[in-house]
Amino acid sequence: MNANTILVVVGLAGVYLLTVAMWPYRACGGCQGGKVRSPSGRHWRPCRRCGGTGRRRRWGAHLIGRR
Ligand SMILES: [Zn+2]
């Protein structure tokens, strides 16, 4: 691992943190807009995984500490 490799890794990490700062959330995926629908589709409850927000914080967002 030479100096150039370290530079590339640091650069990629910087780009990743920049995208996380701009887009700190991703879709939950386990629900639709924070709602989990019953099989009939008429009833719903807040999703437990995302707390009903429909969004999950990305891994890097915890490092930055933004909300
Ligand atoms: Zn969810």
Tab-separated table of C-alpha atoms and ligand atoms in Angstrom:
chain	number	residue	atom	x	y	z
A	1	MET	CA	0.000	0.000	0.000
A	2	ASN	CA	1.806	3.093	-1.222
A	3	ALA	CA	0.988	6.770	-0.912
A	4	ASN	CA	-1.119	6.811	-4.087
A	5	THR	CA	-3.326	3.978	-2.854
A	6	ILE	CA	-3.925	5.791	0.420
A	7	LEU	CA	-4.772	8.953	-1.519
A	8	VAL	CA	-7.364	7.090	-3.607
A	9	VAL	CA	-8.944	5.483	-0.533
A	10	VAL	CA	-9.136	8.811	1.292
A	11	GLY	CA	-10.586	10.429	-1.835
A	12	LEU	CA	-13.273	7.764	-2.208
A	13	ALA	CA	-14.159	8.067	1.471
A	14	GLY	CA	-14.436	11.827	1.029
A	15	VAL	CA	-16.758	11.441	-1.965
A	16	TYR	CA	-18.871	8.924	-0.036
A	17	LEU	CA	-19.199	11.241	2.965
A	18	LEU	CA	-20.099	14.092	0.625
A	19	THR	CA	-22.961	12.096	-0.919
A	20	VAL	CA	-24.109	11.061	2.567
A	21	ALA	CA	-24.120	14.703	3.632
A	22	MET	CA	-26.269	15.571	0.619
A	23	TRP	CA	-28.524	12.512	0.792
A	24	PRO	CA	-28.429	11.161	4.357
A	25	TYR	CA	-31.448	8.880	3.969
A	26	ARG	CA	-32.422	5.890	1.917
A	27	ALA	CA	-35.824	4.308	1.512
A	28	CYS	CA	-36.836	1.848	4.215
A	29	GLY	CA	-37.740	-0.948	1.819
A	30	GLY	CA	-39.837	-2.815	4.371
A	31	CYS	CA	-42.844	-0.568	3.956
A	32	GLN	CA	-44.485	2.045	1.762
A	33	GLY	CA	-43.914	5.537	3.084
A	34	GLY	CA	-43.642	4.283	6.662
A	35	LYS	CA	-46.873	2.314	6.472
A	36	VAL	CA	-47.188	-1.440	6.574
A	37	ARG	CA	-50.487	-2.403	4.997
A	38	SER	CA	-52.719	-5.252	5.949
A	39	PRO	CA	-53.399	-7.885	3.277
A	40	SER	CA	-56.725	-6.214	2.499
A	41	GLY	CA	-54.965	-2.893	1.923
A	42	ARG	CA	-57.465	-0.958	3.975
A	43	HIS	CA	-55.614	-0.953	7.277
A	44	TRP	CA	-52.097	-0.022	8.098
A	45	ARG	CA	-49.749	0.504	10.983
A	46	PRO	CA	-46.502	2.445	11.281
A	47	CYS	CA	-43.461	0.483	10.220
A	48	ARG	CA	-41.320	-0.631	13.141
A	49	ARG	CA	-38.074	-0.686	11.213
A	50	CYS	CA	-38.168	2.993	10.269
A	51	GLY	CA	-40.538	4.231	12.981
A	52	GLY	CA	-43.194	5.210	10.447
A	53	THR	CA	-41.016	7.695	8.603
A	54	GLY	CA	-40.348	5.498	5.563
A	55	ARG	CA	-36.710	6.413	5.621
A	56	ARG	CA	-33.597	4.914	7.085
A	57	ARG	CA	-30.407	6.771	7.813
A	58	ARG	CA	-27.473	5.678	5.729
A	59	TRP	CA	-24.504	4.112	7.413
A	60	GLY	CA	-22.297	7.145	6.865
A	61	ALA	CA	-24.898	9.526	8.282
A	62	HIS	CA	-24.155	8.170	11.748
A	63	LEU	CA	-20.530	9.153	11.311
A	64	ILE	CA	-21.417	12.698	10.310
A	65	GLY	CA	-24.085	12.931	12.999
A	66	ARG	CA	-26.550	14.894	10.890
A	67	ARG	CA	-30.271	14.430	11.379
B	1	ZN	ZN	-40.299	1.148	7.127
